[in-house]
Amino acid sequence: MTQPRISQLSAVIIDNGSGLCKAGLSGEQEPRVVVATIVGYPKSRSIMFGPVQRGSYVGKEAQDKRGILSLKYPVEHGIVTSWDDMEKIWRYIYKRGLRIRAWERPVLLTEAPLNPAPNRETMTEIMFEHFQVPAMFVGLQAMMALYASAHTTGLVLDSGDGVTLTVPIYKGHCLLHAISRMNFAGRDITKYLATLLLESGYAFLSSSEKEIVKNIKENLCYITSDADHQKEKGLVHQYILPDGNPVQIGDQLFRAPESLFNPTDAGLAAPGIHQMILDSISRCDGSIHQDIWRNVIMAGGSTLFPGLHERLLKELRALAPKGFPAKVEAPNDRLYSVWIGASVLTSLPSFQSMWVTRQEYKEVGSTVLQKKCF
């Protein structure tokens, strides 16, 4: 087949998250496809070889059939742990989501900072060998989120479903030595909320009931203005269950997300997000501290809690040195800011020389991305 010129094609962008994979085309303002990062396998062979004859299900299909499936999560704490399952999700994205043939367009894939080198090499092999892409690039998620906010210097607080990171970036260079990481994020907040509800007599134990807890978290949970929660004590919210019965939920709604600031509440011995930011900045060269303090950018689904922006700004202003005014940006599209930044980056004429081509892969092998991708 004739390979078209890479620079003439809109690239495929795939942001690989622990909870969601977002995919679409370069130059567009938002992803076309959002898929839950889940693969389900039938628990019974009679299901696998029944009338439908399906060996696996991806995304929402897997969630909807959770009662008869064993669910697998191929991305844990931001790192791919099952390449077979990840490949199934990518195939689903190309074939049923985007309806694009992989060999026709270059692809940019995102990864978490500090991703082990063998993981990047495996991803490279899969894309070139199994998907036959003409070219590819791997971008750091925090870097892409910063680009989406039109900055090249700043600190990204990236908290999604599986991991929370504070990543300082200076003039487009990720300061790897200063990254702070916490294996606690949205999925863990959901589990903690379920524990708090159980203590109040509400048992959400089955997989379908756990989805209810996630829905409660996403629709009712919020961050209070201070750790004492004085103003919110006594407030009760009503949530209607799928069967129509109401439940009354009180302080659990702010105690669960409070664990972002106080992980010890949820049993994790780790600093809160405000302390993580301070730790990351402290490890940067003193000459750039002011630039970092005034460009803190929030990204990821677990930064969407109402009140989080205001509370984080309050905590950082209390921690920042005198004369270093802390500023925090909370972009409205921060659920997709990593994908959006990658879409912007791959649209730039200056980026086109950054693609790692199939020919380069054939000449160098899977380590080729280590040389060109930042």
Short mmCIF file of C-alpha atoms in Angstrom, two decimals:
data_model
loop_
_atom_site.label_atom_id
_atom_site.label_comp_id
_atom_site.label_asym_id
_atom_site.label_seq_id
_atom_site.Cartn_x
_atom_site.Cartn_y
_atom_site.Cartn_z
CA MET A 1 0.00 0.00 0.00
CA THR A 2 1.10 3.57 -0.63
CA GLN A 3 1.85 5.50 2.55
CA PRO A 4 0.54 9.09 2.41
CA ARG A 5 2.70 11.96 3.60
CA ILE A 6 2.44 12.23 7.36
CA SER A 7 2.23 16.03 7.41
CA GLN A 8 -0.94 16.00 5.29
CA LEU A 9 -2.92 13.84 7.70
CA SER A 10 -4.83 14.63 10.87
CA ALA A 11 -3.22 12.46 13.51
CA VAL A 12 -5.10 10.19 15.88
CA ILE A 13 -4.78 11.31 19.51
CA ILE A 14 -5.31 8.71 22.27
CA ASP A 15 -5.05 9.79 25.90
CA ASN A 16 -4.64 6.63 27.98
CA GLY A 17 -6.15 7.16 31.42
CA SER A 18 -6.69 4.79 34.34
CA GLY A 19 -10.43 5.41 34.19
CA LEU A 20 -11.09 6.71 30.68
CA CYS A 21 -9.39 6.64 27.30
CA LYS A 22 -10.08 9.72 25.20
CA ALA A 23 -9.57 9.59 21.44
CA GLY A 24 -10.06 11.83 18.43
CA LEU A 25 -8.31 13.67 15.64
CA SER A 26 -5.61 16.32 15.77
CA GLY A 27 -6.86 19.88 15.44
CA GLU A 28 -10.28 19.18 16.91
CA GLN A 29 -11.42 20.85 20.12
CA GLU A 30 -12.51 17.77 22.04
CA PRO A 31 -12.21 13.99 21.77
CA ARG A 32 -14.69 12.15 19.56
CA VAL A 33 -14.63 8.99 21.65
CA VAL A 34 -14.46 8.49 25.41
CA VAL A 35 -14.17 4.85 26.48
CA ALA A 36 -14.02 3.45 30.01
CA THR A 37 -10.64 1.73 30.41
CA ILE A 38 -12.23 -1.62 31.18
CA VAL A 39 -12.23 -5.03 29.49
CA GLY A 40 -14.74 -7.67 30.56
CA TYR A 41 -14.47 -11.44 30.09
CA PRO A 42 -17.40 -13.87 30.52
CA LYS A 43 -17.33 -15.68 33.84
CA SER A 44 -18.97 -18.72 32.23
CA ARG A 45 -17.92 -20.57 29.06
CA SER A 46 -21.60 -20.93 28.17
CA ILE A 47 -21.75 -17.14 27.80
CA MET A 48 -18.59 -16.98 25.72
CA PHE A 49 -19.82 -19.63 23.31
CA GLY A 50 -23.48 -18.68 23.34
CA PRO A 51 -25.44 -17.07 20.50
CA VAL A 52 -23.36 -13.87 20.59
CA GLN A 53 -20.01 -15.68 20.71
CA ARG A 54 -18.12 -12.79 22.28
CA GLY A 55 -14.90 -13.46 24.10
CA SER A 56 -14.55 -9.96 25.57
CA TYR A 57 -16.30 -6.62 25.97
CA VAL A 58 -14.83 -3.13 26.17
CA GLY A 59 -15.87 0.07 27.94
CA LYS A 60 -19.56 0.69 28.54
CA GLU A 61 -20.49 -2.70 27.08
CA ALA A 62 -18.39 -4.33 29.80
CA GLN A 63 -19.87 -2.08 32.49
CA ASP A 64 -23.43 -2.84 31.38
CA LYS A 65 -22.78 -6.60 31.53
CA ARG A 66 -20.78 -6.53 34.75
CA GLY A 67 -23.06 -9.13 36.35
CA ILE A 68 -21.87 -11.88 33.98
CA LEU A 69 -18.36 -10.59 33.33
CA SER A 70 -15.06 -10.49 35.13
CA LEU A 71 -13.84 -6.90 34.74
CA LYS A 72 -10.19 -6.05 34.13
CA TYR A 73 -8.59 -2.61 34.43
CA PRO A 74 -5.49 -2.55 32.19
CA VAL A 75 -4.21 0.81 33.49
CA GLU A 76 -3.45 0.94 37.21
CA HIS A 77 -2.16 4.09 38.87
CA GLY A 78 -1.46 5.56 35.44
CA ILE A 79 0.69 2.66 34.21
CA VAL A 80 -0.39 -0.03 31.72
CA THR A 81 -0.30 -3.43 33.47
CA SER A 82 -2.02 -5.60 30.83
CA TRP A 83 -0.95 -5.03 27.24
CA ASP A 84 -3.38 -7.59 25.83
CA ASP A 85 -6.31 -5.74 27.39
CA MET A 86 -4.90 -2.35 26.39
CA GLU A 87 -4.61 -3.52 22.80
CA LYS A 88 -8.27 -4.58 22.88
CA ILE A 89 -9.24 -1.08 23.96
CA TRP A 90 -7.14 0.52 21.21
CA ARG A 91 -8.70 -1.79 18.61
CA TYR A 92 -12.13 -0.85 19.89
CA ILE A 93 -11.24 2.85 19.58
CA TYR A 94 -10.03 2.51 16.00
CA LYS A 95 -12.69 0.13 14.72
CA ARG A 96 -15.87 1.04 16.57
CA GLY A 97 -15.10 4.47 17.98
CA LEU A 98 -13.23 6.46 15.36
CA ARG A 99 -13.88 4.02 12.49
CA ILE A 100 -10.44 4.76 11.12
CA ARG A 101 -7.84 2.35 9.79
CA ALA A 102 -4.77 2.63 12.01
CA TRP A 103 -2.27 2.35 9.14
CA GLU A 104 -3.64 5.50 7.49
CA ARG A 105 -2.67 8.07 10.14
CA PRO A 106 0.07 8.81 12.66
CA VAL A 107 -0.88 8.45 16.30
CA LEU A 108 0.08 10.34 19.45
CA LEU A 109 -0.33 8.34 22.64
CA THR A 110 -0.06 9.86 26.10
CA GLU A 111 1.65 8.39 29.12
CA ALA A 112 2.16 9.28 32.77
CA PRO A 113 5.51 10.80 33.80
CA LEU A 114 8.06 8.27 35.06
CA ASN A 115 6.51 5.54 32.91
CA PRO A 116 9.04 2.67 32.86
CA ALA A 117 11.09 2.62 29.64
CA PRO A 118 10.09 -0.99 28.83
CA ASN A 119 6.45 0.09 28.86
CA ARG A 120 7.09 2.79 26.27
CA GLU A 121 8.99 0.27 24.14
CA THR A 122 6.14 -2.24 24.34
CA MET A 123 3.67 0.44 23.30
CA THR A 124 5.93 1.31 20.37
CA GLU A 125 6.13 -2.32 19.23
CA ILE A 126 2.36 -2.79 19.44
CA MET A 127 1.62 0.33 17.42
CA PHE A 128 4.14 -0.38 14.66
CA GLU A 129 3.85 -4.18 14.55
CA HIS A 130 0.18 -4.85 15.37
CA PHE A 131 -1.51 -1.65 14.19
CA GLN A 132 0.92 -0.83 11.38
CA VAL A 133 0.80 2.92 12.07
CA PRO A 134 2.92 5.06 9.71
CA ALA A 135 4.34 7.16 12.55
CA MET A 136 3.83 7.79 16.26
CA PHE A 137 4.78 9.96 19.19
CA VAL A 138 4.40 9.61 22.94
CA GLY A 139 3.63 12.71 25.01
CA LEU A 140 3.68 13.22 28.76
CA GLN A 141 0.17 13.84 30.03
CA ALA A 142 1.14 16.74 32.28
CA MET A 143 3.00 18.43 29.42
CA MET A 144 -0.04 18.14 27.17
CA ALA A 145 -2.26 19.62 29.89
CA LEU A 146 0.09 22.58 30.25
CA TYR A 147 0.03 23.19 26.49
CA ALA A 148 -3.77 23.19 26.59
CA SER A 149 -3.55 26.17 28.93
CA ALA A 150 -1.18 27.98 26.54
CA HIS A 151 1.77 27.79 28.95
CA THR A 152 5.22 26.25 28.62
CA THR A 153 6.20 26.86 32.26
CA GLY A 154 4.19 25.90 35.31
CA LEU A 155 3.17 23.06 37.57
CA VAL A 156 0.42 20.64 36.63
CA LEU A 157 -1.67 19.01 39.34
CA ASP A 158 -2.98 15.98 37.45
CA SER A 159 -5.45 13.85 39.38
CA GLY A 160 -7.52 11.34 37.46
CA ASP A 161 -8.90 7.94 38.38
CA GLY A 162 -5.74 6.08 39.31
CA VAL A 163 -2.94 8.46 40.24
CA THR A 164 -2.30 12.02 41.43
CA LEU A 165 0.83 13.81 40.24
CA THR A 166 2.39 17.23 40.65
CA VAL A 167 4.63 17.88 37.67
CA PRO A 168 6.81 21.02 37.33
CA ILE A 169 7.63 22.04 33.76
CA TYR A 170 10.03 24.80 32.72
CA LYS A 171 10.11 26.14 29.17
CA GLY A 172 8.67 22.92 27.81
CA HIS A 173 10.99 20.63 29.76
CA CYS A 174 9.54 18.30 32.38
CA LEU A 175 11.59 18.43 35.60
CA LEU A 176 11.43 14.70 36.33
CA HIS A 177 13.45 14.93 39.54
CA ALA A 178 10.84 17.24 41.07
CA ILE A 179 7.71 15.19 40.34
CA SER A 180 5.60 14.15 43.33
CA ARG A 181 3.37 11.09 42.95
CA MET A 182 0.54 9.63 45.02
CA ASN A 183 -1.20 6.37 44.13
CA PHE A 184 -4.50 7.80 45.31
CA ALA A 185 -7.11 9.39 43.06
CA GLY A 186 -10.71 9.07 41.88
CA ARG A 187 -11.08 5.30 42.19
CA ASP A 188 -9.73 5.45 45.74
CA ILE A 189 -12.04 8.31 46.69
CA THR A 190 -14.97 6.20 45.47
CA LYS A 191 -13.83 3.29 47.65
CA TYR A 192 -13.44 5.59 50.65
CA LEU A 193 -16.91 7.05 50.09
CA ALA A 194 -18.32 3.49 50.02
CA THR A 195 -16.60 2.82 53.37
CA LEU A 196 -18.05 5.99 54.90
CA LEU A 197 -21.53 5.09 53.64
CA LEU A 198 -21.18 1.57 55.05
CA GLU A 199 -20.38 3.06 58.45
CA SER A 200 -23.70 4.92 58.19
CA GLY A 201 -25.63 1.75 57.37
CA TYR A 202 -25.66 1.96 53.57
CA ALA A 203 -24.04 -1.11 52.02
CA PHE A 204 -22.93 -0.76 48.40
CA LEU A 205 -21.04 -3.99 47.83
CA SER A 206 -21.85 -5.42 44.39
CA SER A 207 -20.19 -4.12 41.24
CA SER A 208 -23.42 -2.39 40.15
CA GLU A 209 -23.79 -0.81 43.58
CA LYS A 210 -20.21 0.45 43.41
CA GLU A 211 -21.20 2.31 40.23
CA ILE A 212 -23.93 4.00 42.30
CA VAL A 213 -21.27 5.18 44.76
CA LYS A 214 -19.23 6.55 41.86
CA ASN A 215 -22.31 8.40 40.64
CA ILE A 216 -22.88 9.87 44.10
CA LYS A 217 -19.25 11.00 44.18
CA GLU A 218 -19.41 12.65 40.77
CA ASN A 219 -22.71 14.42 41.37
CA LEU A 220 -22.82 15.32 45.07
CA CYS A 221 -19.34 15.33 46.59
CA TYR A 222 -17.61 18.65 47.20
CA ILE A 223 -14.60 20.21 48.93
CA THR A 224 -15.08 22.44 51.96
CA SER A 225 -13.30 25.74 52.47
CA ASP A 226 -11.28 24.44 55.42
CA ALA A 227 -10.38 21.17 57.10
CA ASP A 228 -12.70 21.78 60.07
CA HIS A 229 -15.86 21.72 57.88
CA GLN A 230 -17.75 23.82 60.42
CA LYS A 231 -20.15 25.40 57.92
CA GLU A 232 -21.12 22.06 56.38
CA LYS A 233 -21.80 20.07 59.56
CA GLY A 234 -25.42 19.01 59.73
CA LEU A 235 -26.14 19.48 56.01
CA VAL A 236 -27.90 16.50 54.42
CA HIS A 237 -28.42 15.74 50.73
CA GLN A 238 -30.96 13.32 49.31
CA TYR A 239 -29.94 10.84 46.62
CA ILE A 240 -32.49 8.77 44.73
CA LEU A 241 -31.37 5.20 44.11
CA PRO A 242 -32.12 3.46 40.78
CA ASP A 243 -35.00 1.59 42.46
CA GLY A 244 -36.60 4.91 43.41
CA ASN A 245 -35.78 4.79 47.11
CA PRO A 246 -34.10 7.86 48.63
CA VAL A 247 -31.03 7.84 50.86
CA GLN A 248 -29.92 10.70 53.09
CA ILE A 249 -26.22 11.51 52.88
CA GLY A 250 -24.44 14.05 55.05
CA ASP A 251 -20.81 14.70 55.89
CA GLN A 252 -19.63 11.73 53.80
CA LEU A 253 -19.98 13.99 50.76
CA PHE A 254 -17.12 16.24 51.84
CA ARG A 255 -15.17 13.78 53.97
CA ALA A 256 -14.47 11.52 50.98
CA PRO A 257 -12.84 14.13 48.68
CA GLU A 258 -11.16 15.76 51.70
CA SER A 259 -8.79 12.79 51.43
CA LEU A 260 -7.06 14.62 48.56
CA PHE A 261 -5.81 17.10 51.16
CA ASN A 262 -5.58 14.58 54.01
CA PRO A 263 -4.92 11.08 52.60
CA THR A 264 -4.41 9.78 56.14
CA ASP A 265 -8.19 10.04 56.57
CA ALA A 266 -8.47 7.19 54.05
CA GLY A 267 -5.63 5.21 55.60
CA LEU A 268 -2.82 6.35 53.28
CA ALA A 269 0.36 7.72 54.83
CA ALA A 270 1.06 10.43 52.25
CA PRO A 271 1.07 14.23 51.97
CA GLY A 272 -1.97 16.04 50.59
CA ILE A 273 -2.05 17.66 47.17
CA HIS A 274 -1.07 21.08 48.56
CA GLN A 275 1.99 19.58 50.25
CA MET A 276 2.84 17.64 47.09
CA ILE A 277 2.90 20.92 45.16
CA LEU A 278 5.15 22.51 47.80
CA ASP A 279 7.48 19.50 47.73
CA SER A 280 7.74 19.61 43.93
CA ILE A 281 8.47 23.33 43.82
CA SER A 282 11.04 22.98 46.61
CA ARG A 283 12.98 20.51 44.46
CA CYS A 284 13.18 22.98 41.56
CA ASP A 285 15.97 25.51 41.15
CA GLY A 286 15.23 28.58 43.25
CA SER A 287 15.48 30.89 40.25
CA ILE A 288 12.25 29.50 38.76
CA HIS A 289 10.15 29.21 41.93
CA GLN A 290 8.18 32.37 41.28
CA ASP A 291 7.32 31.30 37.72
CA ILE A 292 6.06 27.96 39.01
CA TRP A 293 4.04 29.35 41.94
CA ARG A 294 2.06 31.64 39.66
CA ASN A 295 1.26 28.93 37.09
CA VAL A 296 -0.34 25.98 38.89
CA ILE A 297 -2.72 24.23 36.49
CA MET A 298 -5.34 21.67 37.52
CA ALA A 299 -6.06 18.73 35.20
CA GLY A 300 -7.98 15.46 35.40
CA GLY A 301 -11.39 14.31 36.55
CA SER A 302 -10.59 14.33 40.26
CA THR A 303 -9.95 18.08 40.16
CA LEU A 304 -13.61 18.70 39.22
CA PHE A 305 -15.00 18.66 42.77
CA PRO A 306 -16.84 21.91 43.55
CA GLY A 307 -14.77 23.98 45.96
CA LEU A 308 -11.45 22.33 45.11
CA HIS A 309 -10.06 25.32 43.21
CA GLU A 310 -10.82 27.76 46.04
CA ARG A 311 -9.54 25.44 48.76
CA LEU A 312 -6.31 24.65 46.92
CA LEU A 313 -5.63 28.34 46.30
CA LYS A 314 -6.20 29.06 50.00
CA GLU A 315 -3.83 26.28 51.08
CA LEU A 316 -1.11 27.28 48.61
CA ARG A 317 -1.22 30.93 49.58
CA ALA A 318 -0.61 29.85 53.16
CA LEU A 319 2.40 27.79 52.05
CA ALA A 320 3.97 30.12 49.47
CA PRO A 321 6.94 32.26 50.55
CA LYS A 322 6.37 35.96 51.05
CA GLY A 323 6.45 37.79 47.73
CA PHE A 324 5.55 34.66 45.75
CA PRO A 325 1.83 34.98 44.98
CA ALA A 326 0.31 31.58 44.29
CA LYS A 327 -2.11 31.33 41.37
CA VAL A 328 -4.18 28.30 40.39
CA GLU A 329 -5.91 27.84 37.05
CA ALA A 330 -8.93 25.54 36.82
CA PRO A 331 -9.75 25.24 33.08
CA ASN A 332 -13.37 24.38 32.37
CA ASP A 333 -12.27 21.60 30.03
CA ARG A 334 -9.73 20.07 32.42
CA LEU A 335 -11.31 16.61 32.17
CA TYR A 336 -9.99 16.57 28.59
CA SER A 337 -7.09 19.03 28.86
CA VAL A 338 -4.44 16.36 28.24
CA TRP A 339 -6.17 15.32 25.01
CA ILE A 340 -6.74 18.95 23.97
CA GLY A 341 -3.08 19.84 24.52
CA ALA A 342 -2.01 16.90 22.37
CA SER A 343 -4.47 17.99 19.68
CA VAL A 344 -2.95 21.48 19.68
CA LEU A 345 0.63 20.21 19.68
CA THR A 346 0.20 17.86 16.73
CA SER A 347 -1.46 20.64 14.72
CA LEU A 348 1.65 22.82 14.80
CA PRO A 349 3.79 22.85 11.63
CA SER A 350 6.89 22.81 13.84
CA PHE A 351 5.83 19.48 15.37
CA GLN A 352 5.75 17.51 12.12
CA SER A 353 9.47 16.69 12.27
CA MET A 354 8.94 15.14 15.71
CA TRP A 355 7.04 12.10 14.47
CA VAL A 356 8.87 8.79 14.80
CA THR A 357 8.35 7.11 11.45
CA ARG A 358 7.99 3.45 10.60
CA GLN A 359 11.35 3.63 8.79
CA GLU A 360 13.08 4.97 11.92
CA TYR A 361 11.50 2.17 13.93
CA LYS A 362 12.77 -0.44 11.46
CA GLU A 363 16.28 1.01 11.64
CA VAL A 364 16.56 1.56 15.40
CA GLY A 365 13.92 -0.64 17.01
CA SER A 366 11.53 0.03 19.90
CA THR A 367 14.03 2.27 21.73
CA VAL A 368 13.72 4.92 19.02
CA LEU A 369 11.05 6.85 20.96
CA GLN A 370 13.42 7.35 23.89
CA LYS A 371 15.47 9.67 21.67
CA LYS A 372 12.72 11.82 20.16
CA CYS A 373 9.89 11.90 22.69
CA PHE A 374 10.15 14.09 25.76
#
